Amino acid sequence: MTVKNTVKIECGCFDLARTLDCGQAFRWAQTGENEWHGVAFSRALTLRQNGNEIEFIGTSDEDFESIWKPYFDLDRDYSAVCDRLKADSHLEKAVTECSGIRILKQEPWEAICSFIISANNNIPRIKGIIDRLCRLLGEHLGGDDYAFPTPERVAAAGIDGLAPIRAGFRAKYIIDAAEKISKGEIDFEKIYSSPLDEGGDELIKIKGVGEKVAQCALLYGFGKVDAFPVDVWVKRIMAEMYPDGLPECTNGVRGIAQQYLFHWRRNQ
DNA sequence: TGCCAGGATGATG
DNA sequence: CATCATCATGGC
């Protein structure tokens, strides 16, 4: 029997607000001055930050180890990663001004679905659509918390069943993803063990998953920290910063660099 | 290549 | 107030 309690950690390079609200995950909401609440892996969690101290409220030691540690990428040395990124004069600004962003390792299906919804969309509405999807089809976890619905539930709902979430033209893509994944047509093990482009090819079998969504899913859903959306990176941000191409220093952690740049640009 | 399919939201004029 | 672009697409 697991006991719910509060787990406290000391962790530098972890800014709760930036990590939870930088456009990589869409299910966290600010509930207080330094307090956030959300659901991942069918578990609700409240987080509080005080300087370097982070409290994980309402979890168990087991869940902290098996779910939240990998979810918040707590075993990665972000100080080392950020130092490496800061060696690049262009990234330095973004990493310094937006310090403390960690890459969340979300559930693969949730990441795929979330980034399908992100196509030609904006963050407030992405959040709204996902919230309605979870309320409509997700398991009720008590209180105001709902799990992200299983692909089976979503597939069963069908395009018409998704009407209330108001996903627009994306509904048919969500259903295609739910169907293919619930039938086992997408080989998750292969994605985990393959090089980036092969994993991307597997994901692109899903309608609504293009090159960029595939890279997002690899980064946020499969922990492939070197994946990043080439188009967004190069054309939007890097074009001004890097007329001569990508900096070498980000090899190995490009996804992390991308997230810092994305958040930095959003705050300009 | 460019546009559009839903539509809400924040930025901007 | 109006108008515009929006984080990741696909089909015409």
Short mmCIF file of C-alpha atoms (C1' of nucleotides) in Angstrom, two decimals:
data_model
loop_
_atom_site.label_atom_id
_atom_site.label_comp_id
_atom_site.label_asym_id
_atom_site.label_seq_id
_atom_site.Cartn_x
_atom_site.Cartn_y
_atom_site.Cartn_z
CA MET A 1 0.00 0.00 0.00
CA THR A 2 1.44 3.31 -1.05
CA VAL A 3 1.35 6.29 1.25
CA LYS A 4 0.78 9.72 -0.21
CA ASN A 5 3.01 12.37 1.18
CA THR A 6 5.25 15.26 0.21
CA VAL A 7 8.66 14.68 -1.30
CA LYS A 8 11.14 17.56 -1.02
CA ILE A 9 14.18 17.92 -3.18
CA GLU A 10 16.95 20.46 -3.64
CA CYS A 11 17.48 21.09 -7.29
CA GLY A 12 19.31 23.90 -9.10
CA CYS A 13 18.49 24.66 -12.71
CA PHE A 14 14.78 24.01 -12.16
CA ASP A 15 12.34 26.87 -12.60
CA LEU A 16 8.86 25.49 -12.09
CA ALA A 17 6.99 28.21 -13.96
CA ARG A 18 9.24 28.16 -17.00
CA THR A 19 9.37 24.38 -17.18
CA LEU A 20 5.63 23.90 -16.87
CA ASP A 21 4.58 26.84 -19.02
CA CYS A 22 7.05 26.97 -21.89
CA GLY A 23 4.89 25.24 -24.47
CA GLN A 24 6.18 21.68 -24.09
CA ALA A 25 3.33 20.36 -21.93
CA PHE A 26 -0.22 21.66 -21.79
CA ARG A 27 -1.73 20.20 -18.63
CA TRP A 28 -0.20 22.28 -15.84
CA ALA A 29 -1.89 25.28 -14.27
CA GLN A 30 -0.65 27.81 -11.79
CA THR A 31 -2.62 27.54 -8.56
CA GLY A 32 -0.68 29.88 -6.33
CA GLU A 33 2.28 32.20 -6.11
CA ASN A 34 4.82 29.43 -6.54
CA GLU A 35 2.41 26.55 -6.85
CA TRP A 36 1.37 24.47 -9.86
CA HIS A 37 -1.01 21.59 -10.30
CA GLY A 38 -1.36 19.07 -13.08
CA VAL A 39 -1.75 15.48 -14.17
CA ALA A 40 0.67 13.15 -15.90
CA PHE A 41 0.74 9.37 -16.16
CA SER A 42 -2.75 9.35 -14.60
CA ARG A 43 -1.41 10.90 -11.41
CA ALA A 44 -2.33 14.32 -10.07
CA LEU A 45 0.44 16.36 -8.52
CA THR A 46 0.86 19.72 -6.83
CA LEU A 47 4.27 21.37 -6.95
CA ARG A 48 5.64 24.19 -4.84
CA GLN A 49 8.90 26.00 -5.28
CA ASN A 50 10.95 27.97 -2.84
CA GLY A 51 14.30 28.85 -4.33
CA ASN A 52 16.08 25.60 -5.04
CA GLU A 53 13.63 23.61 -2.95
CA ILE A 54 10.84 21.87 -4.84
CA GLU A 55 8.00 20.11 -3.03
CA PHE A 56 6.10 17.29 -4.72
CA ILE A 57 2.81 17.33 -2.84
CA GLY A 58 0.34 14.46 -2.79
CA THR A 59 2.55 11.78 -4.23
CA SER A 60 4.11 8.61 -2.87
CA ASP A 61 7.78 7.74 -2.63
CA GLU A 62 7.17 5.02 -5.21
CA ASP A 63 5.50 7.40 -7.67
CA PHE A 64 8.18 9.99 -7.13
CA GLU A 65 10.86 7.47 -8.10
CA SER A 66 9.06 5.76 -10.95
CA ILE A 67 7.07 8.65 -12.45
CA TRP A 68 8.20 12.13 -11.41
CA LYS A 69 11.95 11.58 -11.43
CA PRO A 70 12.01 10.58 -15.08
CA TYR A 71 9.18 13.00 -15.96
CA PHE A 72 11.16 15.99 -14.69
CA ASP A 73 14.43 14.59 -16.04
CA LEU A 74 15.88 14.88 -12.54
CA ASP A 75 18.90 12.68 -13.25
CA ARG A 76 20.23 14.95 -15.99
CA ASP A 77 22.81 17.56 -15.06
CA TYR A 78 21.20 20.69 -16.48
CA SER A 79 23.95 22.92 -15.15
CA ALA A 80 26.37 21.09 -17.40
CA VAL A 81 23.96 21.19 -20.34
CA CYS A 82 23.34 24.91 -19.88
CA ASP A 83 27.02 25.69 -19.54
CA ARG A 84 27.55 23.94 -22.83
CA LEU A 85 24.74 25.88 -24.48
CA LYS A 86 25.97 29.16 -23.05
CA ALA A 87 29.31 28.65 -24.75
CA ASP A 88 27.45 29.62 -27.90
CA SER A 89 27.13 33.39 -27.93
CA HIS A 90 23.65 33.33 -29.49
CA LEU A 91 22.20 30.74 -27.14
CA GLU A 92 23.78 32.44 -24.15
CA LYS A 93 21.06 35.09 -23.97
CA ALA A 94 18.18 32.63 -24.13
CA VAL A 95 19.70 30.22 -21.63
CA THR A 96 20.57 32.99 -19.18
CA GLU A 97 17.29 34.88 -19.45
CA CYS A 98 15.15 31.74 -19.37
CA SER A 99 17.20 29.63 -16.99
CA GLY A 100 15.71 26.60 -15.31
CA ILE A 101 13.78 25.01 -18.16
CA ARG A 102 13.87 21.22 -18.02
CA ILE A 103 12.59 18.92 -20.75
CA LEU A 104 9.60 16.92 -19.56
CA LYS A 105 9.48 13.26 -20.52
CA GLN A 106 5.80 12.81 -21.15
CA GLU A 107 3.75 9.78 -22.10
CA PRO A 108 4.39 9.03 -25.78
CA TRP A 109 0.71 8.91 -26.73
CA GLU A 110 -0.06 12.14 -24.90
CA ALA A 111 2.88 13.87 -26.59
CA ILE A 112 1.87 12.64 -30.05
CA CYS A 113 -1.73 13.71 -29.52
CA SER A 114 -0.82 17.07 -27.98
CA PHE A 115 1.46 18.05 -30.83
CA ILE A 116 -1.04 16.93 -33.46
CA ILE A 117 -3.37 19.43 -31.80
CA SER A 118 -0.67 22.10 -31.90
CA ALA A 119 -0.73 22.27 -35.72
CA ASN A 120 -1.46 25.82 -36.87
CA ASN A 121 -2.67 26.65 -33.40
CA ASN A 122 -1.83 28.76 -30.38
CA ILE A 123 -0.96 27.68 -26.88
CA PRO A 124 -4.09 28.91 -25.02
CA ARG A 125 -6.32 27.08 -27.45
CA ILE A 126 -4.14 23.95 -27.47
CA LYS A 127 -4.57 23.86 -23.70
CA GLY A 128 -8.33 24.32 -24.02
CA ILE A 129 -8.74 21.50 -26.53
CA ILE A 130 -6.64 19.11 -24.45
CA ASP A 131 -8.51 20.06 -21.28
CA ARG A 132 -11.85 19.33 -22.94
CA LEU A 133 -10.50 16.05 -24.33
CA CYS A 134 -9.43 14.90 -20.87
CA ARG A 135 -12.72 15.92 -19.27
CA LEU A 136 -14.68 14.20 -22.02
CA LEU A 137 -12.85 10.89 -22.20
CA GLY A 138 -10.20 10.74 -19.49
CA GLU A 139 -10.52 8.76 -16.30
CA HIS A 140 -11.79 10.89 -13.42
CA LEU A 141 -9.09 10.91 -10.78
CA GLY A 142 -11.10 12.77 -8.17
CA GLY A 143 -11.48 16.48 -7.59
CA ASP A 144 -11.02 18.36 -10.84
CA ASP A 145 -8.39 15.97 -12.14
CA TYR A 146 -8.73 13.83 -15.23
CA ALA A 147 -6.21 11.50 -16.80
CA PHE A 148 -5.26 11.89 -20.42
CA PRO A 149 -7.65 9.49 -22.19
CA THR A 150 -6.35 6.19 -23.53
CA PRO A 151 -6.05 5.79 -27.31
CA GLU A 152 -8.73 3.09 -27.07
CA ARG A 153 -11.25 5.51 -25.54
CA VAL A 154 -10.44 8.16 -28.11
CA ALA A 155 -10.67 5.74 -31.04
CA ALA A 156 -14.04 4.53 -29.76
CA ALA A 157 -15.34 8.09 -29.59
CA GLY A 158 -14.74 8.66 -33.31
CA ILE A 159 -14.55 11.98 -35.10
CA ASP A 160 -18.17 12.86 -34.26
CA GLY A 161 -17.61 11.95 -30.63
CA LEU A 162 -14.80 14.49 -30.46
CA ALA A 163 -17.01 17.36 -31.60
CA PRO A 164 -17.32 18.81 -28.08
CA ILE A 165 -13.57 19.37 -27.77
CA ARG A 166 -13.66 21.70 -30.82
CA ALA A 167 -10.39 20.52 -32.34
CA GLY A 168 -11.48 21.57 -35.82
CA PHE A 169 -9.70 19.89 -38.71
CA ARG A 170 -7.37 18.15 -36.25
CA ALA A 171 -10.07 15.78 -34.97
CA LYS A 172 -9.57 13.35 -37.85
CA TYR A 173 -5.84 13.24 -37.14
CA ILE A 174 -6.40 12.57 -33.45
CA ILE A 175 -8.65 9.66 -34.38
CA ASP A 176 -6.12 8.26 -36.85
CA ALA A 177 -3.41 8.39 -34.19
CA ALA A 178 -5.69 6.78 -31.59
CA GLU A 179 -6.67 3.99 -34.00
CA LYS A 180 -3.16 3.21 -35.18
CA ILE A 181 -1.73 3.24 -31.68
CA SER A 182 -4.52 1.20 -30.10
CA LYS A 183 -4.14 -1.39 -32.86
CA GLY A 184 -0.42 -1.61 -32.19
CA GLU A 185 0.49 -0.31 -35.64
CA ILE A 186 3.05 2.08 -34.24
CA ASP A 187 6.08 0.29 -32.85
CA PHE A 188 7.05 2.27 -29.75
CA GLU A 189 9.98 -0.03 -28.97
CA LYS A 190 11.40 0.59 -32.39
CA ILE A 191 11.09 4.35 -31.85
CA TYR A 192 12.92 4.13 -28.53
CA SER A 193 15.77 2.08 -29.99
CA SER A 194 16.09 3.65 -33.45
CA PRO A 195 18.07 6.63 -34.62
CA LEU A 196 16.06 9.86 -34.76
CA ASP A 197 15.06 9.79 -38.41
CA GLU A 198 13.89 6.17 -38.31
CA GLY A 199 11.81 6.86 -35.21
CA GLY A 200 10.37 9.84 -37.05
CA ASP A 201 9.45 7.65 -40.04
CA GLU A 202 7.51 5.36 -37.72
CA LEU A 203 5.55 8.31 -36.30
CA ILE A 204 4.87 9.88 -39.68
CA LYS A 205 2.69 6.86 -40.50
CA ILE A 206 0.08 8.73 -38.48
CA LYS A 207 -1.98 11.30 -40.36
CA GLY A 208 -1.44 14.73 -38.85
CA VAL A 209 2.10 13.84 -37.86
CA GLY A 210 4.54 15.63 -40.12
CA GLU A 211 8.24 16.09 -39.70
CA LYS A 212 7.90 18.65 -36.95
CA VAL A 213 5.25 16.87 -34.89
CA ALA A 214 7.35 13.71 -35.15
CA GLN A 215 10.35 15.54 -33.76
CA CYS A 216 8.27 16.99 -30.94
CA ALA A 217 6.98 13.55 -30.05
CA LEU A 218 10.52 12.15 -30.08
CA LEU A 219 11.73 14.95 -27.84
CA TYR A 220 8.86 15.28 -25.36
CA GLY A 221 7.45 11.76 -25.49
CA PHE A 222 10.42 9.51 -26.03
CA GLY A 223 13.18 11.43 -24.27
CA LYS A 224 15.19 11.93 -27.45
CA VAL A 225 16.89 15.08 -26.35
CA ASP A 226 18.68 15.61 -29.65
CA ALA A 227 15.44 15.85 -31.61
CA PHE A 228 14.16 19.26 -32.52
CA PRO A 229 11.89 20.83 -35.10
CA VAL A 230 14.28 21.82 -37.83
CA ASP A 231 11.89 24.18 -39.48
CA VAL A 232 11.00 26.19 -36.41
CA TRP A 233 14.57 26.32 -35.22
CA VAL A 234 16.18 27.25 -38.50
CA LYS A 235 13.65 29.43 -40.23
CA ARG A 236 12.16 31.35 -37.39
CA ILE A 237 14.77 31.78 -34.75
CA MET A 238 18.05 30.73 -36.20
CA ALA A 239 17.71 32.58 -39.45
CA GLU A 240 18.44 35.84 -37.69
CA MET A 241 20.93 34.33 -35.31
CA TYR A 242 22.76 31.89 -37.51
CA PRO A 243 22.93 33.00 -41.12
CA ASP A 244 25.64 30.38 -41.67
CA GLY A 245 23.89 27.38 -40.15
CA LEU A 246 23.47 25.59 -36.84
CA PRO A 247 26.04 25.81 -34.07
CA GLU A 248 27.92 22.58 -33.43
CA CYS A 249 27.74 23.01 -29.69
CA THR A 250 24.13 21.97 -29.50
CA ASN A 251 24.71 18.51 -30.94
CA GLY A 252 23.47 16.02 -28.40
CA VAL A 253 21.03 18.38 -26.69
CA ARG A 254 19.45 20.27 -29.57
CA GLY A 255 15.96 19.68 -28.25
CA ILE A 256 16.87 21.37 -24.99
CA ALA A 257 18.46 24.31 -26.80
CA GLN A 258 15.38 24.58 -28.96
CA GLN A 259 13.10 24.79 -25.93
CA TYR A 260 15.16 27.60 -24.41
CA LEU A 261 15.09 29.52 -27.68
CA PHE A 262 11.38 28.97 -28.17
CA HIS A 263 10.54 30.27 -24.71
CA TRP A 264 12.94 33.16 -25.04
CA ARG A 265 11.37 34.21 -28.32
CA ARG A 266 7.88 33.95 -26.86
CA ASN A 267 8.88 36.37 -24.14
CA GLN A 268 10.32 38.95 -26.50
"C1'" DT B 1 3.94 27.31 -54.58
"C1'" DG B 2 -0.18 29.26 -51.62
"C1'" DC B 3 -4.22 28.68 -49.27
"C1'" DC B 4 -7.49 26.75 -46.37
"C1'" DA B 5 -9.89 23.89 -42.70
"C1'" DG B 6 -12.13 25.44 -36.57
"C1'" DG B 7 -11.68 29.09 -33.62
"C1'" DA B 8 -10.00 31.62 -29.47
"C1'" DT B 9 -6.66 34.58 -27.82
"C1'" DG B 10 -3.31 38.04 -27.28
"C1'" DA B 11 -0.84 41.54 -29.81
"C1'" DT B 12 -1.06 45.36 -32.51
"C1'" DG B 13 -2.97 49.40 -35.18
"C1'" DC C 1 -12.53 48.79 -32.22
"C1'" DA C 2 -10.60 45.86 -36.23
"C1'" DT C 3 -7.33 42.92 -37.82
"C1'" DC C 4 -3.75 39.72 -37.55
"C1'" DA C 5 -0.82 35.67 -36.49
"C1'" DT C 6 -0.72 31.72 -34.08
"C1'" DC C 7 4.64 25.60 -32.25
"C1'" DA C 8 4.94 21.74 -35.08
"C1'" DT C 9 -0.57 19.35 -40.97
"C1'" DG C 10 -2.37 17.65 -45.13
"C1'" DG C 11 -4.83 18.16 -49.41
"C1'" DC C 12 -5.97 20.77 -53.16
#
